[in-house]
PDB file of C-alpha atoms and ligand atoms in Angstrom:
ATOM      1  CA  MET A   1     109.114  88.216  94.400  1.00  0.00           C
ATOM      2  CA  SER A   2     111.275  88.146  91.320  1.00  0.00           C
ATOM      3  CA  ARG A   3     114.785  86.901  91.514  1.00  0.00           C
ATOM      4  CA  ALA A   4     117.564  89.350  90.921  1.00  0.00           C
ATOM      5  CA  GLY A   5     119.248  89.377  87.506  1.00  0.00           C
ATOM      6  CA  ARG A   6     122.923  88.592  86.931  1.00  0.00           C
ATOM      7  CA  PHE A   7     125.451  91.207  86.340  1.00  0.00           C
ATOM      8  CA  ILE A   8     128.079  90.116  83.770  1.00  0.00           C
ATOM      9  CA  VAL A   9     131.032  92.176  82.635  1.00  0.00           C
ATOM     10  CA  LEU A  10     133.127  91.712  79.493  1.00  0.00           C
ATOM     11  CA  GLU A  11     136.659  93.034  79.464  1.00  0.00           C
ATOM     12  CA  GLY A  12     139.675  93.214  77.316  1.00  0.00           C
ATOM     13  CA  LEU A  13     141.907  95.429  75.185  1.00  0.00           C
ATOM     14  CA  ASP A  14     140.630  97.807  72.592  1.00  0.00           C
ATOM     15  CA  GLY A  15     139.949  95.324  69.752  1.00  0.00           C
ATOM     16  CA  ALA A  16     139.421  92.340  72.096  1.00  0.00           C
ATOM     17  CA  GLY A  17     135.821  91.908  70.879  1.00  0.00           C
ATOM     18  CA  THR A  18     134.020  92.995  74.142  1.00  0.00           C
ATOM     19  CA  THR A  19     131.356  95.030  72.301  1.00  0.00           C
ATOM     20  CA  THR A  20     130.564  92.180  69.768  1.00  0.00           C
ATOM     21  CA  GLN A  21     130.515  89.675  72.583  1.00  0.00           C
ATOM     22  CA  SER A  22     128.394  91.679  74.781  1.00  0.00           C
ATOM     23  CA  ARG A  23     125.766  92.011  72.051  1.00  0.00           C
ATOM     24  CA  LEU A  24     125.822  88.471  71.224  1.00  0.00           C
ATOM     25  CA  LEU A  25     125.438  87.353  74.850  1.00  0.00           C
ATOM     26  CA  GLY A  26     122.395  89.639  75.102  1.00  0.00           C
ATOM     27  CA  GLU A  27     120.792  88.093  72.013  1.00  0.00           C
ATOM     28  CA  ARG A  28     121.548  84.578  73.356  1.00  0.00           C
ATOM     29  CA  LEU A  29     120.048  85.277  76.698  1.00  0.00           C
ATOM     30  CA  ARG A  30     116.995  86.780  75.173  1.00  0.00           C
ATOM     31  CA  GLY A  31     116.761  83.814  72.910  1.00  0.00           C
ATOM     32  CA  LEU A  32     116.556  81.660  75.987  1.00  0.00           C
ATOM     33  CA  GLY A  33     113.610  83.714  77.196  1.00  0.00           C
ATOM     34  CA  ARG A  34     115.476  85.888  79.631  1.00  0.00           C
ATOM     35  CA  ARG A  35     115.279  89.584  79.964  1.00  0.00           C
ATOM     36  CA  ALA A  36     118.806  90.918  79.241  1.00  0.00           C
ATOM     37  CA  HIS A  37     120.074  94.451  79.030  1.00  0.00           C
ATOM     38  CA  VAL A  38     123.336  95.355  77.261  1.00  0.00           C
ATOM     39  CA  THR A  39     125.173  98.432  78.409  1.00  0.00           C
ATOM     40  CA  ALA A  40     128.747  99.827  78.362  1.00  0.00           C
ATOM     41  CA  GLU A  41     131.125 102.082  80.146  1.00  0.00           C
ATOM     42  CA  PRO A  42     131.645 104.922  79.681  1.00  0.00           C
ATOM     43  CA  SER A  43     127.931 104.889  80.119  1.00  0.00           C
ATOM     44  CA  GLY A  44     125.317 106.825  78.231  1.00  0.00           C
ATOM     45  CA  GLY A  45     124.887 109.063  81.279  1.00  0.00           C
ATOM     46  CA  PRO A  46     126.216 112.692  81.722  1.00  0.00           C
ATOM     47  CA  VAL A  47     129.652 111.732  82.968  1.00  0.00           C
ATOM     48  CA  GLY A  48     129.881 108.956  80.474  1.00  0.00           C
ATOM     49  CA  ALA A  49     129.188 111.583  77.584  1.00  0.00           C
ATOM     50  CA  LEU A  50     131.877 113.717  78.947  1.00  0.00           C
ATOM     51  CA  LEU A  51     134.273 110.858  78.963  1.00  0.00           C
ATOM     52  CA  ARG A  52     133.508 109.930  75.402  1.00  0.00           C
ATOM     53  CA  GLN A  53     134.382 113.612  74.337  1.00  0.00           C
ATOM     54  CA  VAL A  54     137.741 113.191  76.259  1.00  0.00           C
ATOM     55  CA  LEU A  55     138.394 109.742  74.612  1.00  0.00           C
ATOM     56  CA  GLN A  56     137.719 111.126  71.161  1.00  0.00           C
ATOM     57  CA  GLN A  57     140.008 114.091  72.039  1.00  0.00           C
ATOM     58  CA  ARG A  58     137.278 116.634  71.279  1.00  0.00           C
ATOM     59  CA  ILE A  59     137.801 118.494  74.687  1.00  0.00           C
ATOM     60  CA  ASN A  60     140.777 119.193  76.703  1.00  0.00           C
ATOM     61  CA  GLY A  61     141.453 119.771  80.530  1.00  0.00           C
ATOM     62  CA  GLY A  62     140.930 123.165  81.988  1.00  0.00           C
ATOM     63  CA  GLY A  63     144.348 124.298  81.223  1.00  0.00           C
ATOM     64  CA  GLY A  64     143.800 123.596  77.507  1.00  0.00           C
ATOM     65  CA  GLY A  65     146.103 120.616  77.414  1.00  0.00           C
ATOM     66  CA  GLY A  66     145.497 116.954  78.248  1.00  0.00           C
ATOM     67  CA  PHE A  67     143.176 115.982  81.191  1.00  0.00           C
ATOM     68  CA  ASP A  68     144.974 115.388  84.487  1.00  0.00           C
ATOM     69  CA  PRO A  69     145.183 111.515  84.612  1.00  0.00           C
ATOM     70  CA  SER A  70     143.801 111.432  88.318  1.00  0.00           C
ATOM     71  CA  ALA A  71     140.920 113.708  87.405  1.00  0.00           C
ATOM     72  CA  LEU A  72     140.097 111.293  84.497  1.00  0.00           C
ATOM     73  CA  ALA A  73     140.349 108.216  86.742  1.00  0.00           C
ATOM     74  CA  LEU A  74     137.784 109.849  89.068  1.00  0.00           C
ATOM     75  CA  LEU A  75     135.548 110.607  86.253  1.00  0.00           C
ATOM     76  CA  PHE A  76     135.598 106.888  85.181  1.00  0.00           C
ATOM     77  CA  ALA A  77     134.771 106.003  88.740  1.00  0.00           C
ATOM     78  CA  ALA A  78     132.138 108.670  88.985  1.00  0.00           C
ATOM     79  CA  ASP A  79     130.547 107.418  85.784  1.00  0.00           C
ATOM     80  CA  ARG A  80     130.452 103.861  87.186  1.00  0.00           C
ATOM     81  CA  LEU A  81     128.544 104.880  90.239  1.00  0.00           C
ATOM     82  CA  ASP A  82     126.145 106.937  88.150  1.00  0.00           C
ATOM     83  CA  HIS A  83     125.722 104.040  85.722  1.00  0.00           C
ATOM     84  CA  LEU A  84     125.095 101.622  88.590  1.00  0.00           C
ATOM     85  CA  SER A  85     122.422 103.575  90.354  1.00  0.00           C
ATOM     86  CA  ALA A  86     120.662 104.909  87.280  1.00  0.00           C
ATOM     87  CA  GLU A  87     120.719 101.878  84.986  1.00  0.00           C
ATOM     88  CA  VAL A  88     122.420  98.698  86.358  1.00  0.00           C
ATOM     89  CA  LEU A  89     120.989  98.188  89.781  1.00  0.00           C
ATOM     90  CA  PRO A  90     117.289  99.010  88.967  1.00  0.00           C
ATOM     91  CA  ARG A  91     117.397  96.404  86.161  1.00  0.00           C
ATOM     92  CA  LEU A  92     119.095  93.768  88.317  1.00  0.00           C
ATOM     93  CA  ALA A  93     116.516  94.337  90.962  1.00  0.00           C
ATOM     94  CA  ALA A  94     113.748  93.942  88.508  1.00  0.00           C
ATOM     95  CA  GLY A  95     115.135  90.421  87.614  1.00  0.00           C
ATOM     96  CA  GLU A  96     116.802  91.487  84.321  1.00  0.00           C
ATOM     97  CA  ASP A  97     120.405  90.247  83.374  1.00  0.00           C
ATOM     98  CA  VAL A  98     122.725  93.250  82.843  1.00  0.00           C
ATOM     99  CA  ILE A  99     125.700  92.781  80.622  1.00  0.00           C
ATOM    100  CA  SER A 100     128.328  95.682  80.692  1.00  0.00           C
ATOM    101  CA  ASP A 101     130.916  96.140  78.004  1.00  0.00           C
ATOM    102  CA  ARG A 102     133.634  97.196  80.492  1.00  0.00           C
ATOM    103  CA  TYR A 103     133.585  98.059  84.214  1.00  0.00           C
ATOM    104  CA  THR A 104     135.970  98.320  87.128  1.00  0.00           C
ATOM    105  CA  LEU A 105     138.672  96.039  85.674  1.00  0.00           C
ATOM    106  CA  SER A 106     139.122  98.561  82.814  1.00  0.00           C
ATOM    107  CA  SER A 107     140.011 101.239  85.419  1.00  0.00           C
ATOM    108  CA  LEU A 108     142.314  98.812  87.277  1.00  0.00           C
ATOM    109  CA  ALA A 109     144.097  98.159  83.943  1.00  0.00           C
ATOM    110  CA  TYR A 110     144.164 101.492  82.183  1.00  0.00           C
ATOM    111  CA  GLN A 111     144.120 104.090  85.046  1.00  0.00           C
ATOM    112  CA  SER A 112     146.644 102.094  87.117  1.00  0.00           C
ATOM    113  CA  LEU A 113     149.086 103.013  84.303  1.00  0.00           C
ATOM    114  CA  THR A 114     148.006 106.534  83.578  1.00  0.00           C
ATOM    115  CA  THR A 115     148.107 107.434  87.295  1.00  0.00           C
ATOM    116  CA  GLY A 116     150.890 105.101  88.445  1.00  0.00           C
ATOM    117  CA  ASP A 117     148.909 104.101  91.529  1.00  0.00           C
ATOM    118  CA  ALA A 118     146.887 100.892  91.255  1.00  0.00           C
ATOM    119  CA  ARG A 119     145.940 100.850  94.965  1.00  0.00           C
ATOM    120  CA  TRP A 120     144.372 104.308  94.729  1.00  0.00           C
ATOM    121  CA  VAL A 121     142.424 103.396  91.597  1.00  0.00           C
ATOM    122  CA  ALA A 122     141.027 100.329  93.452  1.00  0.00           C
ATOM    123  CA  GLU A 123     140.201 102.596  96.378  1.00  0.00           C
ATOM    124  CA  VAL A 124     138.148 105.123  94.339  1.00  0.00           C
ATOM    125  CA  ASN A 125     136.313 102.265  92.761  1.00  0.00           C
ATOM    126  CA  GLY A 126     135.635 100.632  96.220  1.00  0.00           C
ATOM    127  CA  LEU A 127     131.956 101.577  96.080  1.00  0.00           C
ATOM    128  CA  ALA A 128     131.214  99.880  92.814  1.00  0.00           C
ATOM    129  CA  ARG A 129     129.380  96.606  93.473  1.00  0.00           C
ATOM    130  CA  ALA A 130     131.208  93.570  92.204  1.00  0.00           C
ATOM    131  CA  PRO A 131     129.786  91.895  89.133  1.00  0.00           C
ATOM    132  CA  ASP A 132     128.533  88.319  89.448  1.00  0.00           C
ATOM    133  CA  LEU A 133     131.053  87.406  86.677  1.00  0.00           C
ATOM    134  CA  THR A 134     133.719  89.336  84.826  1.00  0.00           C
ATOM    135  CA  ILE A 135     134.867  87.597  81.553  1.00  0.00           C
ATOM    136  CA  PHE A 136     138.262  88.717  80.295  1.00  0.00           C
ATOM    137  CA  LEU A 137     138.752  88.153  76.533  1.00  0.00           C
ATOM    138  CA  ARG A 138     142.466  87.681  76.249  1.00  0.00           C
ATOM    139  CA  VAL A 139     143.840  88.772  72.916  1.00  0.00           C
ATOM    140  CA  ARG A 140     147.501  89.704  72.146  1.00  0.00           C
ATOM    141  CA  ALA A 141     148.108  93.378  71.822  1.00  0.00           C
ATOM    142  CA  ARG A 142     149.271  92.687  68.227  1.00  0.00           C
ATOM    143  CA  LEU A 143     146.078  91.095  67.143  1.00  0.00           C
ATOM    144  CA  ALA A 144     143.911  93.684  68.741  1.00  0.00           C
ATOM    145  CA  LEU A 145     145.839  96.319  66.827  1.00  0.00           C
ATOM    146  CA  VAL A 146     145.129  94.431  63.504  1.00  0.00           C
ATOM    147  CA  ARG A 147     141.511  94.325  64.454  1.00  0.00           C
ATOM    148  CA  ARG A 148     141.318  98.013  65.372  1.00  0.00           C
ATOM    149  CA  ARG A 149     143.057  98.907  62.013  1.00  0.00           C
ATOM    150  CA  GLY A 150     140.506  96.621  60.233  1.00  0.00           C
ATOM    151  CA  ALA A 151     137.588  98.534  61.874  1.00  0.00           C
ATOM    152  CA  GLY A 152     138.890 101.784  60.285  1.00  0.00           C
ATOM    153  CA  THR A 153     137.764 104.014  63.148  1.00  0.00           C
ATOM    154  CA  THR A 154     139.653 107.200  64.212  1.00  0.00           C
ATOM    155  CA  PRO A 155     142.018 106.013  67.057  1.00  0.00           C
ATOM    156  CA  GLU A 156     140.790 107.234  70.561  1.00  0.00           C
ATOM    157  CA  LEU A 157     142.997 108.480  73.380  1.00  0.00           C
ATOM    158  CA  TYR A 158     144.228 105.069  74.560  1.00  0.00           C
ATOM    159  CA  GLU A 159     144.349 103.393  71.197  1.00  0.00           C
ATOM    160  CA  VAL A 160     148.088 103.854  70.737  1.00  0.00           C
ATOM    161  CA  ASP A 161     149.955 100.683  70.017  1.00  0.00           C
ATOM    162  CA  ALA A 162     152.804 100.997  72.644  1.00  0.00           C
ATOM    163  CA  PHE A 163     150.261 101.872  75.298  1.00  0.00           C
ATOM    164  CA  GLN A 164     148.068  98.973  74.426  1.00  0.00           C
ATOM    165  CA  ARG A 165     150.989  96.644  74.995  1.00  0.00           C
ATOM    166  CA  ARG A 166     151.320  97.995  78.417  1.00  0.00           C
ATOM    167  CA  VAL A 167     147.573  97.778  79.074  1.00  0.00           C
ATOM    168  CA  ALA A 168     147.889  94.119  78.238  1.00  0.00           C
ATOM    169  CA  ARG A 169     150.354  93.488  80.994  1.00  0.00           C
ATOM    170  CA  SER A 170     148.445  95.787  83.307  1.00  0.00           C
ATOM    171  CA  TYR A 171     145.265  93.654  82.788  1.00  0.00           C
ATOM    172  CA  GLU A 172     147.135  90.528  83.823  1.00  0.00           C
ATOM    173  CA  ARG A 173     148.254  92.264  87.121  1.00  0.00           C
ATOM    174  CA  ALA A 174     144.785  93.615  87.612  1.00  0.00           C
ATOM    175  CA  LEU A 175     143.188  90.185  87.150  1.00  0.00           C
ATOM    176  CA  VAL A 176     145.476  88.695  89.900  1.00  0.00           C
ATOM    177  CA  SER A 177     144.483  91.546  92.397  1.00  0.00           C
ATOM    178  CA  LEU A 178     140.670  91.191  91.580  1.00  0.00           C
ATOM    179  CA  ARG A 179     140.764  87.475  92.017  1.00  0.00           C
ATOM    180  CA  ALA A 180     142.625  87.885  95.274  1.00  0.00           C
ATOM    181  CA  SER A 181     139.818  90.110  96.392  1.00  0.00           C
ATOM    182  CA  GLY A 182     137.439  87.215  95.920  1.00  0.00           C
ATOM    183  CA  GLN A 183     135.718  88.389  92.687  1.00  0.00           C
ATOM    184  CA  ARG A 184     134.646  85.801  90.124  1.00  0.00           C
ATOM    185  CA  ILE A 185     136.715  86.039  86.981  1.00  0.00           C
ATOM    186  CA  ALA A 186     136.945  84.004  83.886  1.00  0.00           C
ATOM    187  CA  VAL A 187     139.546  84.316  81.232  1.00  0.00           C
ATOM    188  CA  LEU A 188     138.830  83.224  77.703  1.00  0.00           C
ATOM    189  CA  ASP A 189     140.949  82.977  74.532  1.00  0.00           C
ATOM    190  CA  GLY A 190     139.571  86.001  72.590  1.00  0.00           C
ATOM    191  CA  GLU A 191     141.539  85.104  69.502  1.00  0.00           C
ATOM    192  CA  GLN A 192     139.205  82.341  68.598  1.00  0.00           C
ATOM    193  CA  PRO A 193     136.488  82.893  65.937  1.00  0.00           C
ATOM    194  CA  VAL A 194     133.604  85.121  67.220  1.00  0.00           C
ATOM    195  CA  ALA A 195     131.045  82.250  67.224  1.00  0.00           C
ATOM    196  CA  GLN A 196     133.492  80.003  69.321  1.00  0.00           C
ATOM    197  CA  VAL A 197     134.078  82.819  71.782  1.00  0.00           C
ATOM    198  CA  ALA A 198     130.310  83.481  71.977  1.00  0.00           C
ATOM    199  CA  ASP A 199     129.697  79.835  72.825  1.00  0.00           C
ATOM    200  CA  ALA A 200     132.305  79.882  75.585  1.00  0.00           C
ATOM    201  CA  VAL A 201     130.929  83.117  76.974  1.00  0.00           C
ATOM    202  CA  ALA A 202     127.397  81.537  76.968  1.00  0.00           C
ATOM    203  CA  ALA A 203     128.671  78.349  78.695  1.00  0.00           C
ATOM    204  CA  LEU A 204     130.237  80.469  81.554  1.00  0.00           C
ATOM    205  CA  VAL A 205     126.983  82.283  81.998  1.00  0.00           C
ATOM    206  CA  ALA A 206     124.849  79.194  81.987  1.00  0.00           C
ATOM    207  CA  ALA A 207     127.127  77.746  84.674  1.00  0.00           C
ATOM    208  CA  LEU A 208     126.596  80.857  86.711  1.00  0.00           C
ATOM    209  CA  ARG A 209     122.881  80.431  86.770  1.00  0.00           C
ATOM    210  CA  ARG A 210     123.365  76.792  88.286  1.00  0.00           C
ATOM    211  CA  ARG A 211     125.452  78.187  91.117  1.00  0.00           C
TER     212      ARG A 211
HETATM  213  P1  TMP B 301     135.458 101.445  73.995  1.00  0.00           P
HETATM  214  O1  TMP B 301     134.137 102.036  74.055  1.00  0.00           O
HETATM  215  O2  TMP B 301     135.874 101.283  72.617  1.00  0.00           O
HETATM  216  O3  TMP B 301     135.589 100.187  74.876  1.00  0.00           O
HETATM  217  O4  TMP B 301     136.484 102.535  74.619  1.00  0.00           O
HETATM  218  C1  TMP B 301     136.500 102.926  75.861  1.00  0.00           C
HETATM  219  C2  TMP B 301     137.929 103.358  76.212  1.00  0.00           C
HETATM  220  O5  TMP B 301     137.901 103.840  77.482  1.00  0.00           O
HETATM  221  C3  TMP B 301     138.901 102.175  76.102  1.00  0.00           C
HETATM  222  O6  TMP B 301     140.093 102.708  75.544  1.00  0.00           O
HETATM  223  C4  TMP B 301     139.078 101.931  77.593  1.00  0.00           C
HETATM  224  C5  TMP B 301     138.951 103.102  78.308  1.00  0.00           C
HETATM  225  N1  TMP B 301     138.436 102.979  79.674  1.00  0.00           N
HETATM  226  C6  TMP B 301     139.329 103.392  80.660  1.00  0.00           C
HETATM  227  O7  TMP B 301     140.472 103.746  80.419  1.00  0.00           O
HETATM  228  N2  TMP B 301     138.939 103.232  81.978  1.00  0.00           N
HETATM  229  C7  TMP B 301     137.626 102.737  82.257  1.00  0.00           C
HETATM  230  O8  TMP B 301     137.245 102.581  83.463  1.00  0.00           O
HETATM  231  C8  TMP B 301     136.667 102.439  81.061  1.00  0.00           C
HETATM  232  C9  TMP B 301     135.377 101.970  81.508  1.00  0.00           C
HETATM  233  C10 TMP B 301     137.183 102.565  79.886  1.00  0.00           C
END
């Protein structure tokens, strides 16, 4: 029987480098001869596609204005469960490592702010299996902003500077509560050069294998 793969999550502010580091980790693991699948949330599934439209501000809520924050929090949670059952769990069961660019910690950080109810956000995400490791790339909101501007993409719903500064603090609170719940979390200095961060991520994942 093949051994289950490892479920690794990369987290951080918009501009923290989670997408780049997810891709590099996937490449590194494949270079070591492992099967590794890189994915992201919002996912490529139907709920994820809807969320992408909301984030790009292409669609509004039913009343024509912004989406209700609690409805949006439920969509993120629903996408997570669909992503898990359709993509993540089958691959883990087949022995593949799965790397997700964002997962529950994003909801705990962002939706706790937008809904004002961190406990409820944790509750609606209660069915989402815990990752084997969540790696938080800590980057100051100021630097994340410089990186987002450098990328030159159209700002999405949450890519507003004042909000991102609040998200940075919200992540720190969410890290504490996730740790208290027994989840395995590592924090890395995401302000280091890309290659250095990639080495640190790979070292954490290698240590996980020896557990
Ligand atoms: P990204 O694809 O650039 O990471 O953008 C996804 C955006 O969605 C980012 O602003 C974070 C936000 N988000 C949440 O607010 N809650 C969540 O649960 C997830 C997965 C993402």
